[in-house]
Tab-separated table of C-alpha atoms and ligand atoms in Angstrom:
chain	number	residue	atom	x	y	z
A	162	UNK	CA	85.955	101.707	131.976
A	163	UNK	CA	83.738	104.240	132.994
A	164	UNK	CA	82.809	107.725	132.053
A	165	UNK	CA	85.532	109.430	134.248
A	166	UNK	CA	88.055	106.681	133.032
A	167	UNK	CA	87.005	107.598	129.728
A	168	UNK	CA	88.333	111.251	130.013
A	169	UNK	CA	91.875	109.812	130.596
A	170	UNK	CA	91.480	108.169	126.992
A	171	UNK	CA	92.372	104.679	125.922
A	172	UNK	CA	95.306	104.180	124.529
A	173	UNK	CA	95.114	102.704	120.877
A	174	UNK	CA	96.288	99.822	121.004
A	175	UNK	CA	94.096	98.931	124.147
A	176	UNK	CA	91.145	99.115	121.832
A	177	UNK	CA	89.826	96.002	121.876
A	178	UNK	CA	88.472	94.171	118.243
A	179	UNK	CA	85.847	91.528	118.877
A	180	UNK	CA	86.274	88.382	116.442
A	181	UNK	CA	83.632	85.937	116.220
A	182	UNK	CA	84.305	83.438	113.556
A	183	UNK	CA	84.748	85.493	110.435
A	184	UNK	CA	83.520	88.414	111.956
A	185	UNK	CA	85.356	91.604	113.213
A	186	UNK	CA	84.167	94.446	115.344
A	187	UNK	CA	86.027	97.127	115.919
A	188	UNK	CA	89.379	96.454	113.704
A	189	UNK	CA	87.974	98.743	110.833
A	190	UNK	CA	85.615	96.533	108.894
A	191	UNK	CA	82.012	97.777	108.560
A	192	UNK	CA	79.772	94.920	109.798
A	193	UNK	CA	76.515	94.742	108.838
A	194	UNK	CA	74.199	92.437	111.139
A	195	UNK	CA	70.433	92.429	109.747
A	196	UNK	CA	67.122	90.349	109.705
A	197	UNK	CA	63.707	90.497	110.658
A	198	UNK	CA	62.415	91.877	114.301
A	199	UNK	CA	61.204	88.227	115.259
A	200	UNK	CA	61.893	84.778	113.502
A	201	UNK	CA	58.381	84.721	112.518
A	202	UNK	CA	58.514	81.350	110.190
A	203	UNK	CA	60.977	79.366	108.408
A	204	UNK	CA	60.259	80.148	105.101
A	205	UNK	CA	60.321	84.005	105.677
A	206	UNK	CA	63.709	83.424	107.602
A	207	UNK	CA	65.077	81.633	105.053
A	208	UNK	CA	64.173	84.597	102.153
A	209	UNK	CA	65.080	87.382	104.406
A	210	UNK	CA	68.615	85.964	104.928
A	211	UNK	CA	69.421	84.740	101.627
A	212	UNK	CA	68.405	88.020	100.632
A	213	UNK	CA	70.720	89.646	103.094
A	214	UNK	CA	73.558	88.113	102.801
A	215	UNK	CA	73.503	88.201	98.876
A	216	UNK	CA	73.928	92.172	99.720
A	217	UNK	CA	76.566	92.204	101.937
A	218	UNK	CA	75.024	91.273	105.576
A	219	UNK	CA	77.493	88.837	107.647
A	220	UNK	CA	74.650	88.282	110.332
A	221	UNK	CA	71.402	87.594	111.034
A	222	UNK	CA	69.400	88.970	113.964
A	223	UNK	CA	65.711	87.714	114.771
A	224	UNK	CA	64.497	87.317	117.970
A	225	UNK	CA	63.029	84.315	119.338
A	226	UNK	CA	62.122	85.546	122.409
A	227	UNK	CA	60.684	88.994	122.033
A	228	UNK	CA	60.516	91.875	124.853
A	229	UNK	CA	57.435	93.336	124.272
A	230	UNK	CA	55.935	96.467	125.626
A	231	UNK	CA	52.192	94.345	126.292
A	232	UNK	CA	52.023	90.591	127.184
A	233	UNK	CA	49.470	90.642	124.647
A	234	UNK	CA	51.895	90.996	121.670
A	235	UNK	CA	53.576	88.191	120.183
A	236	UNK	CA	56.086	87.097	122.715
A	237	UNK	CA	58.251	84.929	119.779
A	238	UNK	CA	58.673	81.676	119.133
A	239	UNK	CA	60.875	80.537	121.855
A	240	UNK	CA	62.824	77.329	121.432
A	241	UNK	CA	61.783	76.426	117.876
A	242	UNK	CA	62.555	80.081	116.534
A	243	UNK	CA	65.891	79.375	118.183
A	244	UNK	CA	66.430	75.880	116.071
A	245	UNK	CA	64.554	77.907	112.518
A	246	UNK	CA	67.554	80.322	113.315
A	247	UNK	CA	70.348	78.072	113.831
A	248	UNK	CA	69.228	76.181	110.028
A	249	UNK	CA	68.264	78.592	108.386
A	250	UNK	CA	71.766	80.762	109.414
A	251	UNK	CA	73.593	77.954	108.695
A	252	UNK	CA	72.356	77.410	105.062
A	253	UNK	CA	72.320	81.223	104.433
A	254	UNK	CA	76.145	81.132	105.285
A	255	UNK	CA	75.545	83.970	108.016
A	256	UNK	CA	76.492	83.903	112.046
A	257	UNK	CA	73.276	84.744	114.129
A	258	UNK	CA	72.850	87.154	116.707
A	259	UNK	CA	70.225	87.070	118.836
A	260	UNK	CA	68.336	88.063	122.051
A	261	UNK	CA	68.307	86.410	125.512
A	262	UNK	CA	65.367	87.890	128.059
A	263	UNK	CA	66.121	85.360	131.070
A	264	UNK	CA	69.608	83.807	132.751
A	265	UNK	CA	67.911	80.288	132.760
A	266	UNK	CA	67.598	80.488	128.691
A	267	UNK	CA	72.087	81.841	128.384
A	268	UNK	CA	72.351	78.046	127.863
A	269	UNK	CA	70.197	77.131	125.525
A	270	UNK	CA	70.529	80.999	123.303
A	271	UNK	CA	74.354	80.134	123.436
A	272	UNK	CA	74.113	77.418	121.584
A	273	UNK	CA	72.462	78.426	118.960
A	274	UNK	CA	74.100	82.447	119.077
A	275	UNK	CA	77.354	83.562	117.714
A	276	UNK	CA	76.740	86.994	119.438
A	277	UNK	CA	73.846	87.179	122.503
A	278	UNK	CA	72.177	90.398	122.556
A	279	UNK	CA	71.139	91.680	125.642
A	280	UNK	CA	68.159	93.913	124.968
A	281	UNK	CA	66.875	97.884	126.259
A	282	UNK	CA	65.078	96.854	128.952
A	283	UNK	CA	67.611	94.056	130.188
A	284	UNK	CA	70.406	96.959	130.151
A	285	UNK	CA	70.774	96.993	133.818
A	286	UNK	CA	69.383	93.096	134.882
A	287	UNK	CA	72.357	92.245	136.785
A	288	UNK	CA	71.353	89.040	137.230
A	289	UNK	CA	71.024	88.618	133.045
A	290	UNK	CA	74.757	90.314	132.936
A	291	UNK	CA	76.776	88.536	135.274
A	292	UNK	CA	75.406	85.428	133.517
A	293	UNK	CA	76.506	86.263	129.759
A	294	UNK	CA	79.761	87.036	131.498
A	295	UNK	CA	79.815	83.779	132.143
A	296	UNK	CA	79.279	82.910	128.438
A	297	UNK	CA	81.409	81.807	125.808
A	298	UNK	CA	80.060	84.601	123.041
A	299	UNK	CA	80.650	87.751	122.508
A	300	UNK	CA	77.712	89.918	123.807
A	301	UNK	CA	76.190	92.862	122.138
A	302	UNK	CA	74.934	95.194	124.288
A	303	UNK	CA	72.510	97.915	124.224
A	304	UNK	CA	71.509	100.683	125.598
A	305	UNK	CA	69.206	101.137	127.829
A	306	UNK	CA	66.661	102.901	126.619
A	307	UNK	CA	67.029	105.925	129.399
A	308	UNK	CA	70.115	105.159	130.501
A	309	UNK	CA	73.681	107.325	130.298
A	310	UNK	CA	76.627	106.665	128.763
A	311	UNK	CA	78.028	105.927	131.843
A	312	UNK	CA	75.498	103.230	133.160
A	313	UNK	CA	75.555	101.739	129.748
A	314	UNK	CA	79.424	101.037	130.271
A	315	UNK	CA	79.102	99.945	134.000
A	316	UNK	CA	76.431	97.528	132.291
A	317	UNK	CA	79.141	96.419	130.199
A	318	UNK	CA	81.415	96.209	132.983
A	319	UNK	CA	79.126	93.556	134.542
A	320	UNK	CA	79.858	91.066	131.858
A	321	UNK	CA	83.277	91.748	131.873
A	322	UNK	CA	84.103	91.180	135.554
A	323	UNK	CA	81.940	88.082	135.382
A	324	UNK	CA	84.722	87.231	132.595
A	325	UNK	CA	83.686	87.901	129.261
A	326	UNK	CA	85.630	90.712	127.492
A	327	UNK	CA	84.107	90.435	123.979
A	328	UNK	CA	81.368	92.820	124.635
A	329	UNK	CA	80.173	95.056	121.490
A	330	UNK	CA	78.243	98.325	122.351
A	331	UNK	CA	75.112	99.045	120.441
A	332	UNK	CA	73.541	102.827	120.556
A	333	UNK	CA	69.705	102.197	119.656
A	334	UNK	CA	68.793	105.666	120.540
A	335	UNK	CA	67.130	106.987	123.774
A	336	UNK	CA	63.949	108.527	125.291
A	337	UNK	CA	63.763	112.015	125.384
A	338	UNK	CA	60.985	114.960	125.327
A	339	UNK	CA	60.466	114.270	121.201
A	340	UNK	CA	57.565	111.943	120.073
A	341	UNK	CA	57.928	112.073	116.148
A	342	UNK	CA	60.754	109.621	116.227
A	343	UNK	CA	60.256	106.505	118.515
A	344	UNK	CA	63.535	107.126	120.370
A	345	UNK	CA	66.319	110.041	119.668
A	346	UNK	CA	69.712	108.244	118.373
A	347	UNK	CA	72.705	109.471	119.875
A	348	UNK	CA	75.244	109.517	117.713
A	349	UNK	CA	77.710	111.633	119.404
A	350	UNK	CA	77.677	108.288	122.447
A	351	UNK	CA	79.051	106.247	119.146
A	352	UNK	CA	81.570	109.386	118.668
A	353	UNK	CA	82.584	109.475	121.963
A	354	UNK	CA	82.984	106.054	122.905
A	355	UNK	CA	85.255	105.345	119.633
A	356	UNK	CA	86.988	108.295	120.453
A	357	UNK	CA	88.228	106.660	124.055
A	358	UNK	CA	86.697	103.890	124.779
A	359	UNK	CA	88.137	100.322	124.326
A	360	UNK	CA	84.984	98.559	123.114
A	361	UNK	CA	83.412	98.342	119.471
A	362	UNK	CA	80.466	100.598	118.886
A	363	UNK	CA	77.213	99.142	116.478
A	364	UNK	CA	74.067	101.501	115.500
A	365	UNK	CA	70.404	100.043	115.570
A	366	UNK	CA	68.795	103.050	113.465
A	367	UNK	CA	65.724	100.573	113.101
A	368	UNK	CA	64.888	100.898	117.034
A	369	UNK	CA	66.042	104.879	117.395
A	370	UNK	CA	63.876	106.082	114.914
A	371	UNK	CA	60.804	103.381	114.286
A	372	UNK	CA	60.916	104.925	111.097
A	373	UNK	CA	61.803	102.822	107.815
A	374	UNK	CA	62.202	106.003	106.123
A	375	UNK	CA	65.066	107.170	108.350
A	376	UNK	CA	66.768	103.958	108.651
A	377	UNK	CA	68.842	104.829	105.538
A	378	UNK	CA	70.170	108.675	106.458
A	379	UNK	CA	70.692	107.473	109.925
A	380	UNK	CA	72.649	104.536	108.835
A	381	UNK	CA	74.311	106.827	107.073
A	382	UNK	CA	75.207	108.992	109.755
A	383	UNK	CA	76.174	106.028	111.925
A	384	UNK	CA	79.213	104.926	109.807
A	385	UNK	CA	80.351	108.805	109.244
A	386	UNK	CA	80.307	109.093	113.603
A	387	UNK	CA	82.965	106.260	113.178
A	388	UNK	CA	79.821	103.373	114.243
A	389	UNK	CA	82.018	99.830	113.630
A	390	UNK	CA	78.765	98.084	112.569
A	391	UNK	CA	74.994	98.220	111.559
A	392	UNK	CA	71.831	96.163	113.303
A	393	UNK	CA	69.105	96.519	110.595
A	394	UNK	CA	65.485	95.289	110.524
A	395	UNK	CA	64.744	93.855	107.245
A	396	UNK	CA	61.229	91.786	106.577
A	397	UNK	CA	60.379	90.905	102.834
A	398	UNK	CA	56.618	91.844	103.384
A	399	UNK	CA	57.249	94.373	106.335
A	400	UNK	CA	53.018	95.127	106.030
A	401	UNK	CA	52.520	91.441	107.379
A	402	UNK	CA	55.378	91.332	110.330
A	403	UNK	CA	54.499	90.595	113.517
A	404	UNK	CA	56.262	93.297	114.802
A	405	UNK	CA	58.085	96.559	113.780
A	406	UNK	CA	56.869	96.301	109.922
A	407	UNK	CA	56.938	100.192	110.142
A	408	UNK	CA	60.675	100.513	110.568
A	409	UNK	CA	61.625	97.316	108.319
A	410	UNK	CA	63.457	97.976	105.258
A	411	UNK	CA	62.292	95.478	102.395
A	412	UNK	CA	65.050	93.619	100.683
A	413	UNK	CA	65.423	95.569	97.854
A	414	UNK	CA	65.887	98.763	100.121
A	415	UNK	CA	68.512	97.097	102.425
A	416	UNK	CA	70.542	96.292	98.866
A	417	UNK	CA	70.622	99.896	97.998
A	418	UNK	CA	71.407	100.731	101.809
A	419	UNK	CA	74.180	98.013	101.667
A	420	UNK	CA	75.633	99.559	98.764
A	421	UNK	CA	75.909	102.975	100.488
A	422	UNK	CA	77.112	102.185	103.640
A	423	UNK	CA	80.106	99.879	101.946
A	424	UNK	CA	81.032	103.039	99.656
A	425	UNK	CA	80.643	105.564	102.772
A	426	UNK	CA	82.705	103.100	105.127
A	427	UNK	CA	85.485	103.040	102.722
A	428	UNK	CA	85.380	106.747	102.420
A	429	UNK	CA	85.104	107.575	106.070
A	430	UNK	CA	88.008	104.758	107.178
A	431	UNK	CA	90.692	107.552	106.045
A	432	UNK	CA	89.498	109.550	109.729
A	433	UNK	CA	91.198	108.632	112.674
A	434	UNK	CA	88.836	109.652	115.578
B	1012	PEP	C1	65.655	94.176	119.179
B	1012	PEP	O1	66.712	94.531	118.635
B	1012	PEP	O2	65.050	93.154	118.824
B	1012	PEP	C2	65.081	94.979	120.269
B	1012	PEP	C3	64.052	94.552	121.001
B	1012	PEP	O3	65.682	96.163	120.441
B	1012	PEP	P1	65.834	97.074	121.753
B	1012	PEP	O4	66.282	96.162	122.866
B	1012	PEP	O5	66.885	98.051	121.341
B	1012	PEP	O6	64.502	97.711	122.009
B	1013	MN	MN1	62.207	95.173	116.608
């Protein structure tokens, strides 16, 4: 499916929902996926996703390996973030969703991920794509941070010729001439893709805007453009994360975002796009 494919339109019943375990993308459900930018420390883990799910989240994201702009900044824990996730998920009652930077760690993430995220900057590593498509778990997908809507979905047609189909689309905004918001979301890609595309669409407002203060009216926004789910950033001290404290919502303010969102879904379900 690409761009000029797109302008044929999919046929409904071609859309394609994404089920992993109890979750479902794409079938109408609002799912909310949310957690702190990096596992940083068990304890924290543990808070931030007892205190997510009690609001409504059915995953939770951390990274434990961490793209980062300078090889200076904290990189993540690696392999024992990856076991800190797979307890702590487990006794939150969430599925966890989680990055993969390199093919030889697929393996290793896989076990551990219900959904494998494949970062911004890994949008168009072939290499990274072909081997997820090898994977047994749905992969979420973003966008590349300057990348059209069109290489986005050839990125996503990369994992699917390598044989994976579950692949979930997530818009987390793109580079453009404006500097006040870290990236510009592009909520009329979520529009357009649920509009005639087959795949499920998520929104990361957390990485468009950088800005905790937006993450709410963006969110917002998201699930009126018809987004199927939400990535979030949530840290219960965002002043002491390692990284992206300035675009975390606290726990408190991801209960009162929760409760939106759930109301707005319900209200917004009655469009057909
Ligand atoms: C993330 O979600 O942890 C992340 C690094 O986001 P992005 O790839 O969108 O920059
Ligand atoms: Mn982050």
């Amino acid at each position: 499916m690409t761009v000029a494919t797109l302008s044929r339109g999919v046929d409904v019943r071609a859309r394609k929902v994404i089920e992993s375990g109890a979750l479902s993308f794409g079938g109408g459900e609002l799912v909310v996926i949310a957690g702190p930018c990096a596992v940083e420390d068990e304890e924290t883990l543990l808070e931030v996703a007892l205190g997510v799910r009690a609001a409504g989240a059915r995953a939770l994201r951390g990274g434990a390996y961490k793209p980062r702009s300078s090889p200076h900044s904290f990189q993540g824990l690696g392999r024992p973030g990856l076991k800190m996730l797979k307890d702590v998920a487990a006794a939150a009652g969430l599925a966890v969703v989680t990055e993969v930077l390199d093919t030889r760690d697929v393996e290793i993430v896989s076990e551990v991920a219900d959904i494998l995220q494949i970062g911004s900057r890994n949008m168009q590593n072939t290499a990274l794509l072909k081997e997820a498509g090898r994977a047994q778990r749905p992969v979420l997908l973003k966008r590349g941070m300057s990348s059209t809507i069109e290489e986005w979905l050839l990125a996503a047609e990369y994992v699917r010729a390598s044989g994976n189909e579950q692949v979930i689309l997530c818009e987390r905004g793109i580079r453009t001439f404006e500097t006040a918001t870290r990236n510009t979301l592009d909520l009329s890609a979520v529009s357009l893709l649920k509009e005639l595309g087959d795949l499920p669409v998520i929104v990361d407002p957390s990485h468009a805007t950088g800005l905790k203060e937006l993450v709410p009216p963006m969110s917002r926004a998201a699930v009126a453009a018809g987004a199927d789910g939400l990535l979030i950033e949530v840290h219960p001290r965002p002043e002491q994360a390692l990284c992206d404290g300035q675009q975390s919502l606290t726990l408190s303010e991801f209960r009162l975002l929760m409760a939106q969102v759930t109301q707005l879904a319900a209200y917004t379900r009655q469009f057909s796009y």
